[in-house]
């Protein structure tokens, strides 16, 4: 039987957002290493590095030593083509909620082509809406509905375990169907979209409401290919050009 490819696990980032307790960072590193994961990204950890983190990591201090500290979630997701938010709470705005085994399959299949991320929230507040808006789907661990909030490192363990089981079970993964755009490319598209909608006076910056958030979820439901992002940006540029021409004609045309 073909052995599973270690490159797939190396392409999976475990991202911990705004972690309060350094002990949880260490325990998460240990959970990862027991399952063969190594890419830990910390977004604005409250305290890190720290002796409690080292103590809880036990034999996984190497994962901590290689952990990357980022100032924003966008930075931690740079270069990835898929990010799934891991959350106990199911938000009504999200299109897709995956079980851990479903998430493992998605993540491993995508990891063949590019880096991917699982994003875990803060111990008290979970993931913020802004953090969730950078993710393309949610993963929820079906726990006791009367008490569904696992310890952060325990949640990392559940997902890491599922990843390893899927990885061991299916050594060969089908190639992803599309050449998925990188998330930073998609973020630039959203900036372009917002600018254009403002210029077209469809979006009022004085009272933007949740328009941009809703549009983000709309595009998250379809996996955008790089070529599709290029087409969409071309359409935006054409719309901007037409609007500017119309404005110029109105300002300088015959009175
Ligand atoms: N009170 C927070 C829970 C935070 S627990 C909230 O309401 O969201 C810290 C992190 O562990 C969460 O952000 C999530 O990433 C993960 N987690 C805990 N329980 C989970 C569950 N049942 N399903 C998925 N993720 C969970």
Coordinates of C-alpha atoms and ligand atoms in Angstrom, one line a residue:
X1 CA 0.0 0.0 0.0
X2 CA 1.3 3.5 -0.8
X3 CA 2.3 5.3 2.4
X4 CA 0.5 8.5 3.2
X5 CA 2.4 11.6 2.1
X6 CA 3.9 13.6 5.0
X7 CA 3.8 16.8 2.8
X8 CA 0.0 16.8 3.2
X9 CA 0.2 17.2 7.0
X10 CA 3.0 19.8 6.6
X11 CA 0.6 21.9 4.5
X12 CA -2.0 22.1 7.3
X13 CA -1.8 25.2 9.6
X14 CA -3.4 25.1 13.0
X15 CA -4.2 28.8 13.7
X16 CA -5.1 29.9 17.3
X17 CA -6.7 33.3 17.4
X18 CA -6.2 35.6 20.5
X19 CA -5.4 32.7 22.9
X20 CA -5.7 33.9 26.5
X21 CA -4.0 31.0 28.4
X22 CA -0.5 30.1 27.4
X23 CA -1.0 26.6 28.8
X24 CA -3.6 26.0 26.1
X25 CA -1.0 26.9 23.4
X26 CA 1.3 24.3 24.9
X27 CA -1.4 21.7 25.1
X28 CA -2.5 22.4 21.5
X29 CA 1.1 21.9 20.4
X30 CA 1.2 18.6 22.1
X31 CA -2.1 17.6 20.6
X32 CA -0.8 18.5 17.1
X33 CA 2.5 16.6 17.5
X34 CA 0.8 13.4 18.6
X35 CA -1.0 13.4 15.3
X36 CA 1.9 14.4 13.1
X37 CA 1.0 18.1 12.6
X38 CA 3.7 20.8 13.0
X39 CA 2.5 24.2 11.6
X40 CA 1.3 26.3 14.5
X41 CA 0.3 29.9 13.9
X42 CA -0.6 32.2 16.8
X43 CA -2.6 35.4 16.1
X44 CA -2.1 38.0 18.9
X45 CA -1.6 35.5 21.7
X46 CA -2.0 37.3 25.1
X47 CA 1.1 35.7 26.6
X48 CA 3.7 33.9 24.5
X49 CA 6.4 32.5 24.8
X50 CA 5.8 31.3 28.4
X51 CA 6.9 28.6 30.8
X52 CA 3.3 27.3 31.2
X53 CA 3.1 26.8 27.5
X54 CA 6.4 24.9 27.5
X55 CA 5.3 22.8 30.5
X56 CA 2.0 21.8 28.8
X57 CA 3.7 21.1 25.5
X58 CA 5.8 18.4 27.2
X59 CA 7.7 16.7 24.4
X60 CA 6.3 19.1 21.8
X61 CA 8.3 22.2 22.6
X62 CA 9.8 22.0 19.1
X63 CA 6.3 22.8 17.7
X64 CA 6.2 25.9 20.0
X65 CA 9.7 26.9 19.0
X66 CA 8.6 26.9 15.3
X67 CA 5.3 28.5 16.0
X68 CA 4.7 31.8 14.0
X69 CA 3.3 34.7 15.9
X70 CA 1.1 36.9 13.6
X71 CA -0.5 40.3 14.2
X72 CA -3.6 39.5 12.1
X73 CA -5.5 36.5 11.0
X74 CA -5.1 37.6 7.4
X75 CA -1.3 37.3 7.9
X76 CA -1.6 33.8 9.3
X77 CA -3.7 32.8 6.3
X78 CA -1.4 34.3 3.7
X79 CA -0.7 31.7 0.9
X80 CA -3.6 29.4 2.0
X81 CA -6.4 28.5 -0.4
X82 CA -8.8 27.2 2.3
X83 CA -9.5 28.3 5.9
X84 CA -12.2 26.6 8.0
X85 CA -13.3 28.2 11.3
X86 CA -13.7 25.8 14.2
X87 CA -16.6 26.9 16.3
X88 CA -19.0 25.4 18.8
X89 CA -21.6 28.1 17.9
X90 CA -23.2 27.7 14.5
X91 CA -23.7 31.1 13.0
X92 CA -26.8 31.5 10.7
X93 CA -24.8 33.5 8.2
X94 CA -22.4 30.7 7.4
X95 CA -23.4 28.5 4.4
X96 CA -21.6 25.3 5.3
X97 CA -21.1 23.6 8.6
X98 CA -18.9 20.5 8.4
X99 CA -18.3 17.6 10.9
X100 CA -14.7 17.0 11.8
X101 CA -14.4 14.0 9.4
X102 CA -15.8 16.0 6.6
X103 CA -13.5 18.9 7.4
X104 CA -10.5 16.4 7.4
X105 CA -11.4 15.2 4.0
X106 CA -11.7 18.7 2.6
X107 CA -8.6 19.9 4.2
X108 CA -6.4 17.0 3.1
X109 CA -7.7 17.1 -0.4
X110 CA -6.9 20.8 -0.7
X111 CA -3.5 20.4 1.1
X112 CA -2.2 18.5 -1.9
X113 CA -2.2 21.8 -3.9
X114 CA -1.5 24.5 -1.3
X115 CA -1.4 25.4 2.4
X116 CA -4.7 25.2 4.3
X117 CA -5.8 26.3 7.8
X118 CA -8.0 25.4 10.6
X119 CA -8.8 28.5 12.8
X120 CA -9.6 28.2 16.5
X121 CA -11.1 31.0 18.6
X122 CA -10.4 32.6 21.9
X123 CA -11.3 30.7 25.0
X124 CA -14.0 33.1 26.2
X125 CA -15.4 34.6 23.0
X126 CA -14.7 32.0 20.3
X127 CA -14.1 33.4 16.8
X128 CA -15.2 37.0 16.1
X129 CA -17.4 37.8 13.1
X130 CA -14.5 39.5 11.5
X131 CA -12.3 36.4 11.9
X132 CA -15.1 34.2 10.6
X133 CA -15.4 36.4 7.6
X134 CA -11.9 35.3 6.5
X135 CA -13.0 31.6 6.6
X136 CA -14.9 29.7 3.9
X137 CA -16.8 27.4 6.2
X138 CA -17.3 26.2 9.8
X139 CA -16.4 23.0 11.6
X140 CA -18.5 22.1 14.6
X141 CA -17.8 19.2 17.0
X142 CA -21.2 17.7 17.8
X143 CA -21.0 17.8 21.6
X144 CA -23.5 17.7 24.5
X145 CA -26.0 20.5 23.5
X146 CA -26.3 21.4 27.2
X147 CA -22.5 21.9 27.5
X148 CA -20.9 22.0 24.1
X149 CA -17.8 24.1 24.6
X150 CA -14.6 22.0 24.7
X151 CA -11.3 23.2 26.0
X152 CA -9.4 24.9 23.2
X153 CA -6.6 22.2 23.2
X154 CA -9.2 19.4 23.4
X155 CA -10.8 20.8 20.3
X156 CA -7.4 21.0 18.5
X157 CA -6.9 17.3 19.5
X158 CA -10.3 16.2 18.0
X159 CA -9.5 17.9 14.7
X160 CA -5.9 16.7 14.6
X161 CA -7.0 13.1 15.3
X162 CA -9.6 13.2 12.5
X163 CA -7.0 14.6 10.1
X164 CA -4.6 11.8 11.0
X165 CA -7.2 9.1 10.6
X166 CA -8.3 10.4 7.2
X167 CA -4.6 10.8 6.2
X168 CA -3.8 7.2 7.2
X169 CA -6.9 5.8 5.6
X170 CA -6.6 7.4 2.2
X171 CA -2.9 7.7 1.2
X172 CA -3.8 8.9 -2.3
X173 CA -6.1 11.9 -2.6
X174 CA -7.9 13.1 -5.7
X175 CA -6.5 16.4 -7.0
X176 CA -8.7 19.4 -6.1
X177 CA -11.2 20.1 -8.9
X178 CA -10.2 23.7 -9.4
X179 CA -7.1 25.8 -9.2
X180 CA -8.4 27.6 -6.1
X181 CA -7.5 31.2 -5.7
X182 CA -5.3 32.0 -2.7
X183 CA -7.1 33.8 0.2
X184 CA -4.9 36.9 -0.1
X185 CA -6.0 37.2 -3.8
X186 CA -9.6 36.9 -2.7
X187 CA -9.1 39.6 -0.1
X188 CA -7.8 42.0 -2.8
X189 CA -10.9 41.2 -4.8
X190 CA -13.1 42.1 -1.8
X191 CA -11.3 45.5 -1.4
X192 CA -11.8 46.1 -5.2
X193 CA -15.5 45.1 -4.9
X194 CA -16.1 47.4 -2.0
X195 CA -14.4 50.4 -3.7
X196 CA -16.4 49.7 -6.9
X197 CA -19.7 49.4 -5.1
X198 CA -19.0 52.7 -3.3
X199 CA -18.1 54.4 -6.6
X200 CA -21.3 53.0 -8.1
X201 CA -23.2 54.4 -5.1
X202 CA -24.6 51.0 -4.4
X203 CA -22.7 50.9 -1.1
X204 CA -23.1 53.9 1.2
X205 CA -20.0 54.1 3.4
X206 CA -22.1 56.1 5.9
X207 CA -24.4 53.1 6.5
X208 CA -22.8 50.1 5.0
X209 CA -24.9 47.6 7.0
X210 CA -23.8 44.0 6.5
X211 CA -23.5 44.1 2.7
X212 CA -19.8 43.3 2.4
X213 CA -20.1 40.5 5.0
X214 CA -23.1 39.0 3.1
X215 CA -21.2 39.2 -0.2
X216 CA -18.2 37.5 1.4
X217 CA -20.4 34.6 2.4
X218 CA -21.9 34.4 -1.0
X219 CA -18.5 34.1 -2.6
X220 CA -17.3 31.7 0.1
X221 CA -20.0 29.2 -0.8
X222 CA -18.4 28.8 -4.2
X223 CA -14.7 27.9 -4.4
X224 CA -13.4 30.7 -6.5
X225 CA -10.7 29.7 -9.0
X226 CA -7.9 32.1 -9.7
X227 CA -9.2 32.6 -13.3
X228 CA -12.6 33.5 -11.9
X229 CA -11.2 36.1 -9.5
X230 CA -9.4 37.6 -12.5
X231 CA -12.7 37.7 -14.5
X232 CA -14.6 39.3 -11.6
X233 CA -11.9 41.9 -11.1
X234 CA -12.0 42.7 -14.9
X235 CA -15.7 43.2 -14.6
X236 CA -15.2 45.6 -11.6
X237 CA -12.6 47.6 -13.5
X238 CA -15.0 47.9 -16.5
X239 CA -17.8 49.0 -14.2
X240 CA -15.5 51.6 -12.6
X241 CA -14.4 52.9 -16.1
X242 CA -18.0 53.2 -17.3
X243 CA -19.1 55.1 -14.1
X244 CA -16.1 57.5 -14.4
X245 CA -16.9 58.1 -18.0
X246 CA -20.5 58.8 -17.2
X247 CA -19.5 61.2 -14.4
X248 CA -17.1 63.0 -16.7
X249 CA -19.8 63.3 -19.5
X250 CA -22.2 64.7 -16.9
X251 CA -19.7 67.2 -15.6
X252 CA -18.3 68.4 -19.0
X253 CA -21.1 67.6 -21.4
X254 CA -23.2 70.3 -23.3
X255 CA -25.3 72.3 -20.8
Ligands
LIG1 N1 -17.3 30.3 24.6 C1 -16.7 30.2 23.4 C2 -16.0 28.8 23.3 C3 -14.6 29.0 23.1 S1 -13.7 27.5 23.3 C4 -17.7 30.3 22.3 O1 -18.8 30.4 22.6 O2 -17.4 30.2 21.1 C5 -12.3 27.9 22.4 C6 -12.3 27.3 21.0 O3 -12.3 25.9 21.0 C7 -13.5 27.7 20.1 O4 -13.3 29.0 19.5 C8 -13.4 26.7 19.0 O5 -12.4 27.0 18.1 C9 -13.0 25.4 19.8 N2 -14.2 24.7 20.3 C10 -14.6 24.4 21.5 N3 -15.7 23.6 21.5 C11 -16.0 23.4 20.2 C12 -17.0 22.6 19.6 N4 -18.0 22.0 20.2 N5 -17.0 22.6 18.2 C13 -16.0 23.2 17.5 N6 -15.1 23.9 18.1 C14 -15.0 24.0 19.4

